[in-house]
Amino acid sequence: MADKKIIAVVGATGAQGSGLVKAILADPSGGFSARAITRDPNSEKARELARLGAEVVAGDVDDQASLTKAFAGAYGAYCVTFFWAHFSPEKELAEATAMARAAKAAGVKHVIWSTLEDSRKWISLEDNRMPTLQGKYKVPHFDSKGDADQVFTALGVPTTFLLTSFYWENFIYFGMGPKKGPDGVLGITLPLGDQKLPGMASDDIGACAYGVFKNGGAFIGKRVGIAGEHLTGAQMAAGFSKALGQPVRYNEVAPEVYRSFGFPGADDLGNMFQFNRDFSGDFCAARNLDVSRKLNPALKSFDTWLSENKSRIPLQ
Ligand SMILES: NC(=O)c1ccc[n+]([C@@H]2O[C@H](COP(=O)([O-])OP(=O)(O)OC[C@H]3O[C@@H](n4cnc5c(N)ncnc54)[C@H](OP(=O)(O)O)[C@@H]3O)[C@@H](O)[C@H]2O)c1
């Protein structure tokens, strides 16, 4: 244990971080140990990680000093932010900045920063194809992560920029699952046209990140995109139909219709899907499936994910 390289994991009780902690613990001869960072080491989820063999330490991305302490002595750190807890790009940038500064102060050798594209490099703020949100963003939860890339770089933190993908768990937890239409037939509603969306099991993000750490310094300074599959709305609907044993259709809507749905963040997600639809080629190319599978040979397909999770998908 003592000679293992410690990976300090922010968000360890959440979707991305728990996948990494579990990947490290599942490979006891891999040379790494997991340090799970949580705001509450006594929570049920934190205690479960301790039972599985992780070191559990307190840390809060709003408190840089707590992060520096939590990163001390670690070889690596997995850094992720929590946009949907507050919907504020400025706060997300502050969270990322606190992690970058803490990693620098603690002398962490390899940081993986869980990022996304700055959409404004494709659609300028003056471009009226989609509304500008919160004053200076097109896709706020993407753009602030893109802004944060520059903070890790400027501070000279040895960083891998991990471009993640749409979690298929959004069909379970984010209200995006199949819903019955007026004719009683289930449908998934997305503004994707006929374009492909890179998606993945959220656990596989952490498993791919573990693959990045296992590659030593090879990915430091690089951007690495990951996905389980690139699928159109129609292909996802076909997967649902097969898994659920009943027809599920793809309801294609326009991005402006999606933005008007009214749930918190609908405007951000409407812009996100439109960005993904209009630049699907670039978005998929940045998330190479072979690279993802090399990092994580157990990478799940959508069909595999569905067969494991279909009973958890709320059908309305
Ligand atoms: N949903 C998607 O499809 C998708 C796709 C790509 C990227 N993302 C991005 O993923 C990010 C969220 O990651 P996730 O899904 O892994 O999060 P998550 O499942 O919501 O988990 C977040 C975990 O982080 C911890 N946390 C929350 N606030 C914290 C704070 N202030 N300090 C320290 N820890 C804190 C919580 O643990 P404790 O309570 O134990 O502290 C929680 O368990 C978002 O920025 C989102 O944009 C999402």
Short mmCIF file of C-alpha atoms and ligand atoms in Angstrom, two decimals:
data_model
loop_
_atom_site.label_atom_id
_atom_site.label_comp_id
_atom_site.label_asym_id
_atom_site.label_seq_id
_atom_site.Cartn_x
_atom_site.Cartn_y
_atom_site.Cartn_z
CA MET A 1 0.00 0.00 0.00
CA ALA A 2 2.74 2.45 1.03
CA ASP A 3 4.49 2.37 -2.35
CA LYS A 4 1.31 2.76 -4.33
CA LYS A 5 0.65 6.01 -6.17
CA ILE A 6 -2.27 7.82 -4.57
CA ILE A 7 -4.99 9.19 -6.84
CA ALA A 8 -7.06 11.84 -5.06
CA VAL A 9 -10.55 11.88 -6.52
CA VAL A 10 -12.86 14.89 -6.31
CA GLY A 11 -16.55 13.98 -6.61
CA ALA A 12 -15.70 10.46 -5.41
CA THR A 13 -19.26 9.76 -4.28
CA GLY A 14 -20.65 10.99 -7.61
CA ALA A 15 -20.99 9.59 -11.11
CA GLN A 16 -17.55 10.27 -12.57
CA GLY A 17 -15.45 10.04 -9.42
CA SER A 18 -16.99 6.83 -8.11
CA GLY A 19 -16.24 5.14 -11.43
CA LEU A 20 -12.56 6.03 -11.01
CA VAL A 21 -12.41 4.96 -7.34
CA LYS A 22 -14.00 1.63 -8.22
CA ALA A 23 -11.68 1.11 -11.20
CA ILE A 24 -8.63 1.70 -8.98
CA LEU A 25 -9.92 -0.63 -6.24
CA ALA A 26 -10.78 -3.34 -8.79
CA ASP A 27 -7.12 -3.50 -9.83
CA PRO A 28 -5.19 -4.11 -6.59
CA SER A 29 -1.97 -4.94 -8.44
CA GLY A 30 -2.21 -1.85 -10.65
CA GLY A 31 0.09 0.25 -8.48
CA PHE A 32 -2.47 2.88 -7.50
CA SER A 33 -4.57 3.56 -4.43
CA ALA A 34 -7.73 5.64 -4.23
CA ARG A 35 -8.24 8.66 -2.01
CA ALA A 36 -11.91 9.61 -2.10
CA ILE A 37 -12.61 13.29 -1.44
CA THR A 38 -16.03 14.13 -0.05
CA ARG A 39 -17.62 16.95 1.89
CA ASP A 40 -18.92 14.41 4.37
CA PRO A 41 -16.75 11.38 5.20
CA ASN A 42 -19.59 10.04 7.34
CA SER A 43 -22.18 9.87 4.59
CA GLU A 44 -23.42 6.42 3.60
CA LYS A 45 -21.77 6.68 0.15
CA ALA A 46 -18.43 7.76 1.67
CA ARG A 47 -18.49 4.95 4.21
CA GLU A 48 -19.25 2.47 1.43
CA LEU A 49 -16.13 3.65 -0.45
CA ALA A 50 -14.10 3.20 2.75
CA ARG A 51 -15.50 -0.32 3.15
CA LEU A 52 -14.42 -1.08 -0.41
CA GLY A 53 -10.86 -0.01 0.44
CA ALA A 54 -10.61 3.69 -0.40
CA GLU A 55 -8.98 6.22 1.89
CA VAL A 56 -11.72 8.79 2.56
CA VAL A 57 -10.80 12.41 3.27
CA ALA A 58 -12.75 15.63 3.66
CA GLY A 59 -12.55 18.31 1.00
CA ASP A 60 -14.74 20.94 -0.59
CA VAL A 61 -14.16 22.62 -3.95
CA ASP A 62 -15.35 25.87 -2.38
CA ASP A 63 -12.45 25.70 0.09
CA GLN A 64 -9.06 25.65 -1.63
CA ALA A 65 -7.12 24.99 1.57
CA SER A 66 -9.18 21.83 2.18
CA LEU A 67 -8.29 20.66 -1.32
CA THR A 68 -4.58 21.35 -0.90
CA LYS A 69 -4.71 19.22 2.23
CA ALA A 70 -6.69 16.51 0.48
CA PHE A 71 -4.25 16.47 -2.47
CA ALA A 72 -1.12 16.38 -0.24
CA GLY A 73 1.11 13.42 -1.03
CA ALA A 74 -1.01 12.36 -4.00
CA TYR A 75 0.60 11.42 -7.30
CA GLY A 76 -2.57 12.15 -9.25
CA ALA A 77 -5.84 14.03 -8.89
CA TYR A 78 -9.13 13.73 -10.70
CA CYS A 79 -10.82 17.12 -10.90
CA VAL A 80 -14.49 17.55 -11.73
CA THR A 81 -16.89 20.44 -11.10
CA PHE A 82 -20.55 20.52 -10.15
CA PHE A 83 -22.35 22.82 -12.57
CA TRP A 84 -25.82 21.37 -12.02
CA ALA A 85 -25.61 22.03 -8.28
CA HIS A 86 -25.73 25.79 -8.93
CA PHE A 87 -26.10 26.49 -12.70
CA SER A 88 -23.38 29.18 -12.46
CA PRO A 89 -20.51 29.19 -14.98
CA GLU A 90 -18.62 31.69 -12.81
CA LYS A 91 -18.91 29.41 -9.79
CA GLU A 92 -17.82 26.44 -11.89
CA LEU A 93 -14.73 28.35 -13.03
CA ALA A 94 -14.00 29.23 -9.39
CA GLU A 95 -14.29 25.53 -8.42
CA ALA A 96 -11.90 24.52 -11.19
CA THR A 97 -9.48 27.32 -10.28
CA ALA A 98 -9.46 26.19 -6.64
CA MET A 99 -8.62 22.64 -7.74
CA ALA A 100 -5.90 23.77 -10.15
CA ARG A 101 -4.28 25.97 -7.47
CA ALA A 102 -4.52 23.21 -4.88
CA ALA A 103 -2.95 20.68 -7.28
CA LYS A 104 -0.13 23.12 -7.98
CA ALA A 105 0.42 23.84 -4.27
CA ALA A 106 0.41 20.13 -3.39
CA GLY A 107 2.81 19.28 -6.23
CA VAL A 108 0.47 16.75 -7.84
CA LYS A 109 2.27 15.02 -10.73
CA HIS A 110 -0.72 14.31 -12.97
CA VAL A 111 -4.15 15.95 -12.94
CA ILE A 112 -7.07 14.79 -15.04
CA TRP A 113 -9.42 17.71 -15.55
CA SER A 114 -12.91 16.65 -16.62
CA THR A 115 -13.72 19.21 -19.26
CA LEU A 116 -15.88 19.98 -22.29
CA GLU A 117 -15.54 22.19 -25.36
CA ASP A 118 -15.85 25.97 -25.22
CA SER A 119 -18.75 26.18 -27.71
CA ARG A 120 -17.95 29.83 -28.45
CA LYS A 121 -15.00 28.66 -30.54
CA TRP A 122 -17.61 27.24 -32.96
CA ILE A 123 -20.49 29.70 -32.44
CA SER A 124 -19.48 33.23 -31.55
CA LEU A 125 -21.63 35.24 -29.17
CA GLU A 126 -22.79 37.36 -32.13
CA ASP A 127 -24.07 34.26 -33.96
CA ASN A 128 -27.86 34.24 -33.67
CA ARG A 129 -28.35 30.56 -34.43
CA MET A 130 -28.78 30.11 -30.69
CA PRO A 131 -29.36 32.59 -27.87
CA THR A 132 -26.51 33.89 -25.74
CA LEU A 133 -27.11 32.77 -22.14
CA GLN A 134 -26.12 34.38 -18.85
CA GLY A 135 -24.58 37.29 -20.75
CA LYS A 136 -21.50 35.68 -22.28
CA TYR A 137 -22.07 32.01 -22.97
CA LYS A 138 -23.65 29.83 -25.61
CA VAL A 139 -23.53 26.55 -23.65
CA PRO A 140 -22.75 27.75 -20.11
CA HIS A 141 -21.78 24.37 -18.62
CA PHE A 142 -19.45 23.71 -21.54
CA ASP A 143 -17.98 27.18 -21.91
CA SER A 144 -16.95 27.57 -18.28
CA LYS A 145 -15.15 24.23 -18.41
CA GLY A 146 -13.39 25.41 -21.57
CA ASP A 147 -12.42 28.63 -19.76
CA ALA A 148 -11.02 26.54 -16.91
CA ASP A 149 -8.69 24.66 -19.31
CA GLN A 150 -6.66 27.85 -19.53
CA VAL A 151 -6.33 28.06 -15.74
CA PHE A 152 -4.74 24.59 -15.50
CA THR A 153 -2.44 25.48 -18.40
CA ALA A 154 -1.50 28.94 -17.08
CA LEU A 155 -0.61 27.55 -13.67
CA GLY A 156 1.62 24.91 -15.27
CA VAL A 157 -0.31 22.02 -13.72
CA PRO A 158 0.58 18.75 -15.50
CA THR A 159 -2.90 18.11 -16.87
CA THR A 160 -4.79 15.75 -19.13
CA PHE A 161 -7.91 17.44 -20.50
CA LEU A 162 -10.55 14.70 -20.52
CA LEU A 163 -13.47 15.49 -22.84
CA THR A 164 -16.41 13.53 -21.45
CA SER A 165 -19.69 12.56 -23.13
CA PHE A 166 -23.43 12.59 -22.47
CA TYR A 167 -24.21 10.10 -19.69
CA TRP A 168 -26.76 7.48 -20.67
CA GLU A 169 -27.80 7.73 -16.98
CA ASN A 170 -29.54 10.96 -18.01
CA PHE A 171 -32.30 8.61 -19.21
CA ILE A 172 -32.67 7.52 -15.55
CA TYR A 173 -31.97 10.59 -13.41
CA PHE A 174 -32.27 13.64 -15.60
CA GLY A 175 -35.86 13.19 -16.80
CA MET A 176 -34.78 12.33 -20.35
CA GLY A 177 -36.15 8.77 -20.38
CA PRO A 178 -38.91 7.52 -22.68
CA LYS A 179 -42.30 9.11 -22.07
CA LYS A 180 -45.68 8.11 -23.45
CA GLY A 181 -47.10 10.29 -26.22
CA PRO A 182 -50.83 11.01 -26.70
CA ASP A 183 -51.12 7.70 -28.61
CA GLY A 184 -49.60 5.77 -25.69
CA VAL A 185 -46.37 5.01 -27.56
CA LEU A 186 -43.12 5.72 -25.72
CA GLY A 187 -40.71 8.26 -27.16
CA ILE A 188 -37.43 9.99 -26.39
CA THR A 189 -37.40 13.68 -27.22
CA LEU A 190 -34.15 15.27 -28.35
CA PRO A 191 -33.23 18.13 -30.69
CA LEU A 192 -30.54 16.21 -32.53
CA GLY A 193 -31.93 15.99 -36.05
CA ASP A 194 -30.35 12.95 -37.65
CA GLN A 195 -26.93 13.60 -36.13
CA LYS A 196 -24.92 11.41 -33.78
CA LEU A 197 -24.46 12.11 -30.08
CA PRO A 198 -21.42 10.64 -28.29
CA GLY A 199 -22.68 8.97 -25.12
CA MET A 200 -21.43 6.60 -22.48
CA ALA A 201 -22.11 4.87 -19.17
CA SER A 202 -21.04 7.40 -16.55
CA ASP A 203 -18.99 4.73 -14.72
CA ASP A 204 -16.91 4.31 -17.86
CA ILE A 205 -15.65 7.89 -17.56
CA GLY A 206 -13.81 6.97 -14.37
CA ALA A 207 -12.65 3.69 -15.88
CA CYS A 208 -11.20 5.55 -18.88
CA ALA A 209 -9.58 8.07 -16.52
CA TYR A 210 -7.91 5.16 -14.74
CA GLY A 211 -6.55 4.07 -18.12
CA VAL A 212 -5.13 7.57 -18.59
CA PHE A 213 -3.34 7.42 -15.21
CA LYS A 214 -2.01 3.94 -16.01
CA ASN A 215 -0.38 5.32 -19.15
CA GLY A 216 2.05 7.29 -17.01
CA GLY A 217 2.80 10.74 -18.34
CA ALA A 218 1.87 9.90 -21.94
CA PHE A 219 -1.34 11.92 -21.82
CA ILE A 220 -0.05 14.91 -19.85
CA GLY A 221 -0.70 18.11 -21.80
CA LYS A 222 -3.06 16.25 -24.16
CA ARG A 223 -6.78 16.45 -24.83
CA VAL A 224 -8.40 13.01 -24.73
CA GLY A 225 -12.04 12.54 -25.69
CA ILE A 226 -14.01 9.49 -24.62
CA ALA A 227 -17.36 7.93 -25.53
CA GLY A 228 -18.98 4.51 -25.47
CA GLU A 229 -20.81 4.99 -28.78
CA HIS A 230 -21.84 7.70 -31.21
CA LEU A 231 -25.59 7.27 -31.76
CA THR A 232 -28.41 9.13 -33.50
CA GLY A 233 -31.73 9.70 -31.73
CA ALA A 234 -33.26 7.04 -33.98
CA GLN A 235 -30.52 4.55 -33.03
CA MET A 236 -31.03 5.23 -29.32
CA ALA A 237 -34.80 4.78 -29.76
CA ALA A 238 -34.18 1.47 -31.55
CA GLY A 239 -31.96 0.37 -28.64
CA PHE A 240 -34.73 1.24 -26.18
CA SER A 241 -37.32 -0.62 -28.27
CA LYS A 242 -35.20 -3.78 -28.25
CA ALA A 243 -34.34 -3.55 -24.54
CA LEU A 244 -37.85 -2.68 -23.36
CA GLY A 245 -39.67 -5.03 -25.73
CA GLN A 246 -42.02 -2.29 -26.90
CA PRO A 247 -41.79 0.44 -29.51
CA VAL A 248 -39.93 3.58 -28.52
CA ARG A 249 -39.83 6.35 -31.08
CA TYR A 250 -37.44 9.23 -31.53
CA ASN A 251 -39.32 12.54 -31.28
CA GLU A 252 -37.16 15.01 -33.07
CA VAL A 253 -37.84 18.56 -31.91
CA ALA A 254 -36.22 21.84 -32.85
CA PRO A 255 -33.67 23.21 -30.36
CA GLU A 256 -35.89 26.26 -29.73
CA VAL A 257 -38.71 23.92 -28.72
CA TYR A 258 -36.39 22.06 -26.32
CA ARG A 259 -35.18 25.37 -24.85
CA SER A 260 -38.80 26.31 -24.15
CA PHE A 261 -39.53 23.17 -22.08
CA GLY A 262 -39.11 25.26 -18.94
CA PHE A 263 -37.25 22.89 -16.62
CA PRO A 264 -34.14 24.40 -14.96
CA GLY A 265 -31.30 24.37 -17.47
CA ALA A 266 -33.54 23.66 -20.52
CA ASP A 267 -32.00 26.64 -22.36
CA ASP A 268 -28.44 25.44 -21.65
CA LEU A 269 -29.27 21.87 -22.72
CA GLY A 270 -31.18 23.06 -25.82
CA ASN A 271 -28.06 24.99 -26.86
CA MET A 272 -25.88 22.00 -25.97
CA PHE A 273 -27.83 19.60 -28.18
CA GLN A 274 -27.91 22.16 -30.99
CA PHE A 275 -24.14 22.64 -30.70
CA ASN A 276 -23.74 18.87 -30.75
CA ARG A 277 -26.12 18.52 -33.74
CA ASP A 278 -24.59 21.31 -35.82
CA PHE A 279 -20.99 20.24 -35.19
CA SER A 280 -21.57 16.52 -34.73
CA GLY A 281 -18.59 15.64 -36.94
CA ASP A 282 -16.14 17.59 -34.77
CA PHE A 283 -17.81 16.48 -31.56
CA CYS A 284 -17.64 12.77 -32.46
CA ALA A 285 -14.14 13.03 -33.92
CA ALA A 286 -12.92 14.45 -30.60
CA ARG A 287 -14.25 11.33 -28.82
CA ASN A 288 -12.59 8.41 -30.55
CA LEU A 289 -14.16 5.05 -29.69
CA ASP A 290 -10.98 3.01 -30.26
CA VAL A 291 -8.99 5.29 -27.96
CA SER A 292 -11.75 4.99 -25.35
CA ARG A 293 -11.72 1.18 -25.61
CA LYS A 294 -7.93 1.05 -25.29
CA LEU A 295 -8.15 3.10 -22.10
CA ASN A 296 -11.00 0.93 -20.81
CA PRO A 297 -11.32 -2.47 -22.50
CA ALA A 298 -14.62 -3.09 -20.65
CA LEU A 299 -16.21 0.02 -22.23
CA LYS A 300 -19.98 -0.50 -22.49
CA SER A 301 -22.08 -0.22 -25.61
CA PHE A 302 -25.52 1.37 -25.35
CA ASP A 303 -27.15 -2.07 -25.67
CA THR A 304 -25.06 -3.46 -22.81
CA TRP A 305 -25.80 -0.42 -20.68
CA LEU A 306 -29.51 -0.81 -21.44
CA SER A 307 -29.54 -4.50 -20.56
CA GLU A 308 -27.97 -3.67 -17.19
CA ASN A 309 -30.08 -0.59 -16.45
CA LYS A 310 -33.44 -0.94 -18.17
CA SER A 311 -35.25 -1.77 -14.93
CA ARG A 312 -34.02 1.53 -13.43
CA ILE A 313 -35.40 3.71 -16.23
CA PRO A 314 -38.64 5.37 -15.11
CA LEU A 315 -41.23 4.97 -17.89
CA GLN A 316 -43.92 7.64 -17.89
N1 LIG B 1 -24.86 14.47 -17.01
C1 LIG B 1 -24.10 14.37 -18.09
O1 LIG B 1 -24.50 13.80 -19.12
C2 LIG B 1 -22.71 14.93 -18.08
C3 LIG B 1 -21.87 14.63 -19.15
C4 LIG B 1 -20.58 15.16 -19.16
C5 LIG B 1 -20.16 15.97 -18.12
N2 LIG B 1 -21.02 16.25 -17.09
C6 LIG B 1 -20.53 17.12 -16.01
O2 LIG B 1 -20.30 16.34 -14.86
C7 LIG B 1 -20.18 17.23 -13.77
C8 LIG B 1 -20.72 16.57 -12.51
O3 LIG B 1 -20.05 15.38 -12.27
P1 LIG B 1 -20.80 14.12 -11.70
O4 LIG B 1 -21.96 13.81 -12.61
O5 LIG B 1 -19.80 13.08 -11.44
O6 LIG B 1 -21.39 14.71 -10.36
P2 LIG B 1 -22.45 14.05 -9.36
O7 LIG B 1 -22.75 12.64 -9.70
O8 LIG B 1 -23.55 15.03 -9.25
O9 LIG B 1 -21.64 13.97 -8.01
C9 LIG B 1 -21.06 15.00 -7.48
C10 LIG B 1 -20.37 14.55 -6.20
O10 LIG B 1 -19.48 15.58 -5.92
C11 LIG B 1 -19.55 15.97 -4.61
N3 LIG B 1 -19.65 17.42 -4.47
C12 LIG B 1 -20.69 18.23 -4.74
N4 LIG B 1 -20.39 19.49 -4.41
C13 LIG B 1 -19.12 19.46 -3.92
C14 LIG B 1 -18.25 20.42 -3.41
N5 LIG B 1 -18.62 21.71 -3.29
N6 LIG B 1 -17.02 20.03 -3.01
C15 LIG B 1 -16.63 18.75 -3.09
N7 LIG B 1 -17.43 17.77 -3.55
C16 LIG B 1 -18.65 18.14 -3.95
C17 LIG B 1 -20.73 15.27 -3.98
O11 LIG B 1 -20.16 14.44 -3.02
P3 LIG B 1 -20.26 14.67 -1.44
O12 LIG B 1 -21.69 15.01 -1.15
O13 LIG B 1 -19.84 13.33 -0.92
O14 LIG B 1 -19.30 15.77 -1.11
C18 LIG B 1 -21.35 14.42 -5.11
O15 LIG B 1 -21.47 13.06 -4.77
C19 LIG B 1 -20.95 18.50 -14.15
O16 LIG B 1 -20.07 19.61 -14.20
C20 LIG B 1 -21.50 18.19 -15.53
O17 LIG B 1 -21.52 19.30 -16.39
C21 LIG B 1 -22.26 15.72 -17.04
#
